[in-house]
PDB file of C-alpha atoms and ligand atoms in Angstrom:
ATOM      1  CA  MET A   1       0.000   0.000   0.000  1.00 90.00           C
ATOM      2  CA  THR A   2       1.175   3.502  -0.842  1.00 96.00           C
ATOM      3  CA  ARG A   3       2.348   5.437   2.190  1.00 98.00           C
ATOM      4  CA  ILE A   4       1.342   9.085   2.340  1.00 98.00           C
ATOM      5  CA  ILE A   5       3.616  12.023   3.101  1.00 98.00           C
ATOM      6  CA  GLY A   6       1.474  15.024   4.084  1.00 98.00           C
ATOM      7  CA  ILE A   7       2.951  18.403   3.180  1.00 98.00           C
ATOM      8  CA  THR A   8       1.635  21.602   4.679  1.00 98.00           C
ATOM      9  CA  GLY A   9       2.703  25.163   5.383  1.00 97.00           C
ATOM     10  CA  GLY A  10       1.282  28.650   5.445  1.00 96.00           C
ATOM     11  CA  ILE A  11       0.406  30.454   2.251  1.00 95.00           C
ATOM     12  CA  GLY A  12       3.642  31.471   0.484  1.00 96.00           C
ATOM     13  CA  SER A  13       5.824  29.222   2.642  1.00 97.00           C
ATOM     14  CA  GLY A  14       7.021  27.144  -0.329  1.00 98.00           C
ATOM     15  CA  LYS A  15       4.697  24.153  -0.013  1.00 98.00           C
ATOM     16  CA  SER A  16       4.162  23.833  -3.769  1.00 97.00           C
ATOM     17  CA  THR A  17       7.885  24.274  -4.381  1.00 98.00           C
ATOM     18  CA  LEU A  18       8.581  21.376  -2.006  1.00 98.00           C
ATOM     19  CA  SER A  19       5.839  19.227  -3.566  1.00 98.00           C
ATOM     20  CA  ASP A  20       7.360  19.884  -7.005  1.00 98.00           C
ATOM     21  CA  ARG A  21      10.687  18.659  -5.651  1.00 98.00           C
ATOM     22  CA  PHE A  22       9.094  15.402  -4.464  1.00 98.00           C
ATOM     23  CA  ARG A  23       7.599  15.049  -7.942  1.00 98.00           C
ATOM     24  CA  ALA A  24      11.040  15.566  -9.484  1.00 98.00           C
ATOM     25  CA  HIS A  25      12.241  12.678  -7.297  1.00 98.00           C
ATOM     26  CA  GLY A  26       9.557  10.444  -8.827  1.00 97.00           C
ATOM     27  CA  ILE A  27       7.099  10.655  -5.931  1.00 98.00           C
ATOM     28  CA  PRO A  28       3.576  11.463  -7.176  1.00 98.00           C
ATOM     29  CA  VAL A  29       1.751  14.442  -5.676  1.00 98.00           C
ATOM     30  CA  ILE A  30      -1.972  14.628  -4.949  1.00 98.00           C
ATOM     31  CA  ASP A  31      -2.992  18.279  -4.642  1.00 98.00           C
ATOM     32  CA  ALA A  32      -5.949  19.037  -2.337  1.00 98.00           C
ATOM     33  CA  ASP A  33      -6.529  22.533  -3.763  1.00 96.00           C
ATOM     34  CA  ALA A  34      -6.639  21.205  -7.322  1.00 97.00           C
ATOM     35  CA  ILE A  35      -9.260  18.620  -6.300  1.00 97.00           C
ATOM     36  CA  ALA A  36     -11.262  21.249  -4.382  1.00 96.00           C
ATOM     37  CA  ARG A  37     -11.403  23.325  -7.575  1.00 95.00           C
ATOM     38  CA  THR A  38     -13.165  20.414  -9.330  1.00 96.00           C
ATOM     39  CA  ALA A  39     -15.899  20.167  -6.656  1.00 96.00           C
ATOM     40  CA  LEU A  40     -18.201  22.539  -8.521  1.00 96.00           C
ATOM     41  CA  THR A  41     -17.822  20.847 -11.896  1.00 97.00           C
ATOM     42  CA  PRO A  42     -20.791  18.688 -12.992  1.00 96.00           C
ATOM     43  CA  ALA A  43     -18.708  15.481 -13.071  1.00 95.00           C
ATOM     44  CA  SER A  44     -17.835  15.650  -9.345  1.00 96.00           C
ATOM     45  CA  ASP A  45     -19.610  13.406  -6.835  1.00 94.00           C
ATOM     46  CA  CYS A  46     -20.613  16.396  -4.719  1.00 97.00           C
ATOM     47  CA  PHE A  47     -21.878  18.691  -7.511  1.00 97.00           C
ATOM     48  CA  ALA A  48     -25.611  18.063  -6.924  1.00 96.00           C
ATOM     49  CA  ASP A  49     -25.387  18.432  -3.125  1.00 96.00           C
ATOM     50  CA  ALA A  50     -23.138  21.499  -3.306  1.00 97.00           C
ATOM     51  CA  THR A  51     -25.275  23.409  -5.822  1.00 97.00           C
ATOM     52  CA  ALA A  52     -28.536  22.373  -4.080  1.00 96.00           C
ATOM     53  CA  LEU A  53     -27.426  24.474  -1.076  1.00 96.00           C
ATOM     54  CA  PHE A  54     -27.907  27.607  -3.169  1.00 96.00           C
ATOM     55  CA  GLY A  55     -31.176  26.854  -4.977  1.00 95.00           C
ATOM     56  CA  PRO A  56     -31.972  26.879  -8.701  1.00 95.00           C
ATOM     57  CA  ASP A  57     -30.168  30.207  -9.310  1.00 94.00           C
ATOM     58  CA  ALA A  58     -26.834  28.428  -8.653  1.00 96.00           C
ATOM     59  CA  LEU A  59     -27.203  26.553 -11.933  1.00 97.00           C
ATOM     60  CA  ARG A  60     -26.725  28.105 -15.358  1.00 96.00           C
ATOM     61  CA  PRO A  61     -28.979  27.066 -18.275  1.00 95.00           C
ATOM     62  CA  ASP A  62     -26.262  24.685 -19.540  1.00 96.00           C
ATOM     63  CA  GLY A  63     -26.252  22.816 -16.192  1.00 95.00           C
ATOM     64  CA  THR A  64     -22.888  24.112 -14.953  1.00 96.00           C
ATOM     65  CA  ALA A  65     -22.495  25.959 -11.648  1.00 97.00           C
ATOM     66  CA  ASP A  66     -22.749  29.735 -11.561  1.00 96.00           C
ATOM     67  CA  ARG A  67     -19.529  30.229  -9.596  1.00 95.00           C
ATOM     68  CA  ALA A  68     -19.909  33.997  -9.294  1.00 95.00           C
ATOM     69  CA  TYR A  69     -23.391  33.580  -7.800  1.00 96.00           C
ATOM     70  CA  ILE A  70     -22.200  30.909  -5.342  1.00 96.00           C
ATOM     71  CA  ALA A  71     -19.135  32.987  -4.371  1.00 94.00           C
ATOM     72  CA  ALA A  72     -21.365  35.995  -3.625  1.00 95.00           C
ATOM     73  CA  GLN A  73     -23.716  33.871  -1.473  1.00 95.00           C
ATOM     74  CA  VAL A  74     -20.826  32.363   0.466  1.00 94.00           C
ATOM     75  CA  PHE A  75     -19.213  35.779   0.947  1.00 90.00           C
ATOM     76  CA  ALA A  76     -22.464  37.205   2.357  1.00 93.00           C
ATOM     77  CA  ASP A  77     -23.344  34.267   4.638  1.00 94.00           C
ATOM     78  CA  PRO A  78     -20.779  32.442   6.822  1.00 93.00           C
ATOM     79  CA  LYS A  79     -23.331  29.665   7.493  1.00 96.00           C
ATOM     80  CA  LYS A  80     -23.532  28.949   3.773  1.00 95.00           C
ATOM     81  CA  ARG A  81     -19.737  28.917   3.601  1.00 94.00           C
ATOM     82  CA  GLU A  82     -19.635  26.348   6.410  1.00 95.00           C
ATOM     83  CA  ALA A  83     -22.316  24.232   4.764  1.00 97.00           C
ATOM     84  CA  LEU A  84     -20.436  24.299   1.434  1.00 96.00           C
ATOM     85  CA  ASN A  85     -17.172  23.368   3.159  1.00 95.00           C
ATOM     86  CA  GLY A  86     -19.028  20.560   4.924  1.00 96.00           C
ATOM     87  CA  ILE A  87     -19.742  19.101   1.483  1.00 97.00           C
ATOM     88  CA  ILE A  88     -16.470  19.932  -0.278  1.00 97.00           C
ATOM     89  CA  HIS A  89     -14.070  18.681   2.444  1.00 96.00           C
ATOM     90  CA  PRO A  90     -15.415  15.093   2.541  1.00 97.00           C
ATOM     91  CA  TYR A  91     -15.383  15.095  -1.280  1.00 97.00           C
ATOM     92  CA  VAL A  92     -11.717  16.180  -1.347  1.00 98.00           C
ATOM     93  CA  LEU A  93     -10.795  13.560   1.253  1.00 97.00           C
ATOM     94  CA  SER A  94     -12.574  10.712  -0.519  1.00 97.00           C
ATOM     95  CA  GLU A  95     -11.019  11.730  -3.842  1.00 97.00           C
ATOM     96  CA  MET A  96      -7.535  11.872  -2.272  1.00 98.00           C
ATOM     97  CA  LEU A  97      -8.045   8.430  -0.732  1.00 97.00           C
ATOM     98  CA  ARG A  98      -9.343   7.054  -4.034  1.00 97.00           C
ATOM     99  CA  ARG A  99      -6.317   8.369  -5.956  1.00 97.00           C
ATOM    100  CA  SER A 100      -3.948   7.086  -3.258  1.00 97.00           C
ATOM    101  CA  LYS A 101      -5.478   3.599  -3.415  1.00 97.00           C
ATOM    102  CA  ALA A 102      -5.077   3.614  -7.206  1.00 97.00           C
ATOM    103  CA  CYS A 103      -1.422   4.645  -6.840  1.00 97.00           C
ATOM    104  CA  THR A 104       1.149   1.918  -7.546  1.00 96.00           C
ATOM    105  CA  GLU A 105       4.171   3.774  -6.094  1.00 96.00           C
ATOM    106  CA  PRO A 106       5.413   3.058  -2.549  1.00 97.00           C
ATOM    107  CA  LEU A 107       5.154   6.730  -1.569  1.00 98.00           C
ATOM    108  CA  ALA A 108       2.878   9.624  -2.523  1.00 98.00           C
ATOM    109  CA  VAL A 109       2.641  13.228  -1.337  1.00 98.00           C
ATOM    110  CA  TRP A 110      -0.558  14.897  -0.207  1.00 98.00           C
ATOM    111  CA  ASP A 111      -0.206  18.667  -0.667  1.00 98.00           C
ATOM    112  CA  VAL A 112      -2.772  20.073   1.782  1.00 98.00           C
ATOM    113  CA  PRO A 113      -2.667  23.718   2.939  1.00 96.00           C
ATOM    114  CA  LEU A 114      -4.972  22.924   5.908  1.00 95.00           C
ATOM    115  CA  LEU A 115      -3.509  19.473   6.664  1.00 97.00           C
ATOM    116  CA  PHE A 116      -3.797  19.650  10.464  1.00 97.00           C
ATOM    117  CA  GLU A 117      -6.860  21.921  10.561  1.00 94.00           C
ATOM    118  CA  SER A 118      -8.801  19.436   8.404  1.00 94.00           C
ATOM    119  CA  GLY A 119      -7.605  16.299  10.197  1.00 96.00           C
ATOM    120  CA  PHE A 120      -6.281  14.854   6.900  1.00 98.00           C
ATOM    121  CA  ASP A 121      -2.963  14.242   8.708  1.00 98.00           C
ATOM    122  CA  ALA A 122      -4.607  11.159  10.270  1.00 98.00           C
ATOM    123  CA  PHE A 123      -4.161   9.411   6.892  1.00 98.00           C
ATOM    124  CA  CYS A 124      -0.445  10.253   6.562  1.00 98.00           C
ATOM    125  CA  ALA A 125       2.511   8.032   7.466  1.00 98.00           C
ATOM    126  CA  CYS A 126       4.425  11.245   8.188  1.00 98.00           C
ATOM    127  CA  THR A 127       3.951  14.988   7.826  1.00 98.00           C
ATOM    128  CA  VAL A 128       6.230  17.811   6.689  1.00 98.00           C
ATOM    129  CA  ALA A 129       5.654  21.463   7.586  1.00 98.00           C
ATOM    130  CA  VAL A 130       7.340  24.199   5.556  1.00 98.00           C
ATOM    131  CA  LEU A 131       8.081  27.073   7.918  1.00 98.00           C
ATOM    132  CA  CYS A 132       8.714  30.683   6.985  1.00 98.00           C
ATOM    133  CA  LYS A 133       8.387  34.103   8.630  1.00 97.00           C
ATOM    134  CA  GLU A 134       5.153  35.886   7.853  1.00 96.00           C
ATOM    135  CA  GLU A 135       6.756  38.976   6.273  1.00 95.00           C
ATOM    136  CA  ILE A 136       8.706  36.887   3.755  1.00 97.00           C
ATOM    137  CA  ARG A 137       5.589  34.860   2.914  1.00 96.00           C
ATOM    138  CA  ILE A 138       3.539  38.003   2.307  1.00 95.00           C
ATOM    139  CA  ALA A 139       6.239  39.421   0.013  1.00 94.00           C
ATOM    140  CA  ARG A 140       6.314  36.146  -1.983  1.00 94.00           C
ATOM    141  CA  VAL A 141       2.533  35.916  -2.380  1.00 93.00           C
ATOM    142  CA  THR A 142       2.355  39.579  -3.403  1.00 92.00           C
ATOM    143  CA  GLU A 143       4.927  38.893  -6.092  1.00 91.00           C
ATOM    144  CA  ARG A 144       3.445  35.539  -7.187  1.00 90.00           C
ATOM    145  CA  ASP A 145      -0.248  36.492  -7.381  1.00 89.00           C
ATOM    146  CA  GLY A 146      -0.149  40.294  -7.248  1.00 89.00           C
ATOM    147  CA  ALA A 147      -2.226  39.668  -4.094  1.00 84.00           C
ATOM    148  CA  ASP A 148      -3.415  42.426  -1.811  1.00 88.00           C
ATOM    149  CA  GLU A 149      -1.403  42.461   1.436  1.00 90.00           C
ATOM    150  CA  GLN A 150      -4.435  42.818   3.741  1.00 91.00           C
ATOM    151  CA  ASN A 151      -6.118  39.900   2.009  1.00 89.00           C
ATOM    152  CA  THR A 152      -3.018  37.723   2.451  1.00 91.00           C
ATOM    153  CA  ARG A 153      -2.785  38.671   6.147  1.00 92.00           C
ATOM    154  CA  ALA A 154      -6.454  37.696   6.625  1.00 91.00           C
ATOM    155  CA  ARG A 155      -5.805  34.323   4.968  1.00 90.00           C
ATOM    156  CA  ILE A 156      -2.800  33.750   7.230  1.00 92.00           C
ATOM    157  CA  LYS A 157      -4.945  34.506  10.301  1.00 91.00           C
ATOM    158  CA  ALA A 158      -7.422  31.796   9.245  1.00 89.00           C
ATOM    159  CA  GLN A 159      -4.637  29.158   9.378  1.00 93.00           C
ATOM    160  CA  ILE A 160      -2.770  27.678  12.350  1.00 96.00           C
ATOM    161  CA  THR A 161       0.582  29.284  13.243  1.00 97.00           C
ATOM    162  CA  ASP A 162       4.068  28.021  12.409  1.00 98.00           C
ATOM    163  CA  GLU A 163       4.559  27.207  16.128  1.00 98.00           C
ATOM    164  CA  GLU A 164       1.601  24.829  15.954  1.00 98.00           C
ATOM    165  CA  ARG A 165       2.803  23.326  12.676  1.00 98.00           C
ATOM    166  CA  GLU A 166       6.230  22.770  14.221  1.00 98.00           C
ATOM    167  CA  ARG A 167       4.638  20.979  17.186  1.00 98.00           C
ATOM    168  CA  LEU A 168       2.398  18.768  15.029  1.00 98.00           C
ATOM    169  CA  ALA A 169       4.641  17.831  12.077  1.00 98.00           C
ATOM    170  CA  SER A 170       6.978  14.814  11.894  1.00 98.00           C
ATOM    171  CA  TYR A 171       9.523  16.922   9.954  1.00 98.00           C
ATOM    172  CA  THR A 172       9.990  20.632   9.467  1.00 98.00           C
ATOM    173  CA  ILE A 173      11.944  22.523   6.844  1.00 98.00           C
ATOM    174  CA  ARG A 174      12.629  26.277   6.837  1.00 98.00           C
ATOM    175  CA  ASN A 175      12.405  28.293   3.658  1.00 98.00           C
ATOM    176  CA  GLU A 176      13.703  31.768   4.442  1.00 98.00           C
ATOM    177  CA  GLY A 177      16.889  31.877   2.365  1.00 97.00           C
ATOM    178  CA  SER A 178      17.583  31.350  -1.328  1.00 98.00           C
ATOM    179  CA  LEU A 179      15.635  28.941  -3.483  1.00 98.00           C
ATOM    180  CA  GLU A 180      18.868  26.991  -4.115  1.00 98.00           C
ATOM    181  CA  ALA A 181      19.445  26.536  -0.366  1.00 98.00           C
ATOM    182  CA  PHE A 182      15.837  25.369   0.081  1.00 98.00           C
ATOM    183  CA  LEU A 183      16.065  22.832  -2.743  1.00 98.00           C
ATOM    184  CA  PHE A 184      19.350  21.516  -1.365  1.00 98.00           C
ATOM    185  CA  GLU A 185      17.758  20.925   2.045  1.00 98.00           C
ATOM    186  CA  ALA A 186      14.630  19.527   0.397  1.00 98.00           C
ATOM    187  CA  ASP A 187      16.698  16.890  -1.419  1.00 98.00           C
ATOM    188  CA  ALA A 188      18.267  15.783   1.876  1.00 98.00           C
ATOM    189  CA  LEU A 189      14.850  15.630   3.542  1.00 98.00           C
ATOM    190  CA  ILE A 190      13.360  13.586   0.685  1.00 98.00           C
ATOM    191  CA  GLU A 191      16.204  11.070   0.925  1.00 98.00           C
ATOM    192  CA  ARG A 192      15.751  10.860   4.692  1.00 98.00           C
ATOM    193  CA  ILE A 193      12.006  10.267   4.400  1.00 98.00           C
ATOM    194  CA  ARG A 194      12.554   7.662   1.672  1.00 97.00           C
ATOM    195  CA  LYS A 195      14.934   5.756   3.953  1.00 96.00           C
ATOM    196  CA  GLU A 196      12.550   5.914   6.881  1.00 96.00           C
ATOM    197  CA  LEU A 197       9.351   5.015   5.019  1.00 95.00           C
ATOM    198  CA  GLU A 198      10.307   2.686   2.183  1.00 81.00           C
TER     199      GLU A 198
HETATM  200  P1  ADP B   1       2.891  27.905  -1.227  1.00 86.09           P
HETATM  201  O1  ADP B   1       2.548  26.723  -2.101  1.00 86.09           O
HETATM  202  O2  ADP B   1       3.285  27.500   0.158  1.00 86.09           O
HETATM  203  O3  ADP B   1       1.861  28.993  -1.224  1.00 86.09           O
HETATM  204  P2  ADP B   1       4.963  28.402  -3.228  1.00 86.09           P
HETATM  205  O4  ADP B   1       5.785  27.175  -3.262  1.00 86.09           O
HETATM  206  O5  ADP B   1       3.999  28.638  -4.349  1.00 86.09           O
HETATM  207  O6  ADP B   1       4.223  28.568  -1.806  1.00 86.09           O
HETATM  208  O7  ADP B   1       5.963  29.659  -3.109  1.00 86.09           O
HETATM  209  C1  ADP B   1       5.454  30.991  -3.145  1.00 86.09           C
HETATM  210  C2  ADP B   1       6.224  31.818  -4.193  1.00 86.09           C
HETATM  211  O8  ADP B   1       7.524  32.085  -3.694  1.00 86.09           O
HETATM  212  C3  ADP B   1       6.413  31.101  -5.523  1.00 86.09           C
HETATM  213  O9  ADP B   1       6.344  32.050  -6.547  1.00 86.09           O
HETATM  214  C4  ADP B   1       7.809  30.489  -5.401  1.00 86.09           C
HETATM  215  O10 ADP B   1       8.422  30.350  -6.649  1.00 86.09           O
HETATM  216  C5  ADP B   1       8.520  31.539  -4.544  1.00 86.09           C
HETATM  217  N1  ADP B   1       9.559  30.963  -3.645  1.00 86.09           N
HETATM  218  C6  ADP B   1       9.489  29.849  -2.900  1.00 86.09           C
HETATM  219  N2  ADP B   1      10.599  29.680  -2.168  1.00 86.09           N
HETATM  220  C7  ADP B   1      11.420  30.708  -2.456  1.00 86.09           C
HETATM  221  C8  ADP B   1      12.737  31.112  -2.009  1.00 86.09           C
HETATM  222  N3  ADP B   1      13.441  30.421  -1.125  1.00 86.09           N
HETATM  223  N4  ADP B   1      13.250  32.236  -2.536  1.00 86.09           N
HETATM  224  C9  ADP B   1      12.540  32.969  -3.433  1.00 86.09           C
HETATM  225  N5  ADP B   1      11.314  32.664  -3.896  1.00 86.09           N
HETATM  226  C10 ADP B   1      10.748  31.555  -3.410  1.00 86.09           C
END
């Protein structure tokens, strides 16, 4: 059975960069955010339940979801947001488990921004937290997405802190220096995890 390495970290910490490095080492990556983005497509298992929360106006004439309408409803009503998350999270988990079961490699990565908050860490053989000071993370996200600083700070506040990640994770890796230094340390960590899990 494939053993799962859960990767997490705050927004802009370098989580995707680390996941890419695992991929470069031949370890497949299952991306929770990418799966969550498919939740509101008609082919997903949760499409009917998720759109039903918002009534007939959530569907466009062609049967696809009206994402702008749903986003506005969720923005205006925290209860609706919770209800939608209550449908999307189990869908993401079941899809991640399904893909992991279908995986023929000994190891696979789960890239999950809210790994500990969601409890998905319970399915992982080990967990890795990418740690990085908030100011550096904000600068990176601003450069990557052209994101508004206040918006990024609000998103950081909705996540657990690096102190908590450090306490909960099996391994931690800091990403506050150059990209080269991070990749060098990442390679050593991947080898170490391979030895311990395979
Ligand atoms: P996350 O997935 O945690 O949000 P990313 O891996 O996407 O973070 O990294 C955020 C941005 O910062 C990306 O554009 C990435 O290329 C860049 N980045 C990551 N690590 C470094 C680093 N050590 N030095 C400079 N830029 C970095």
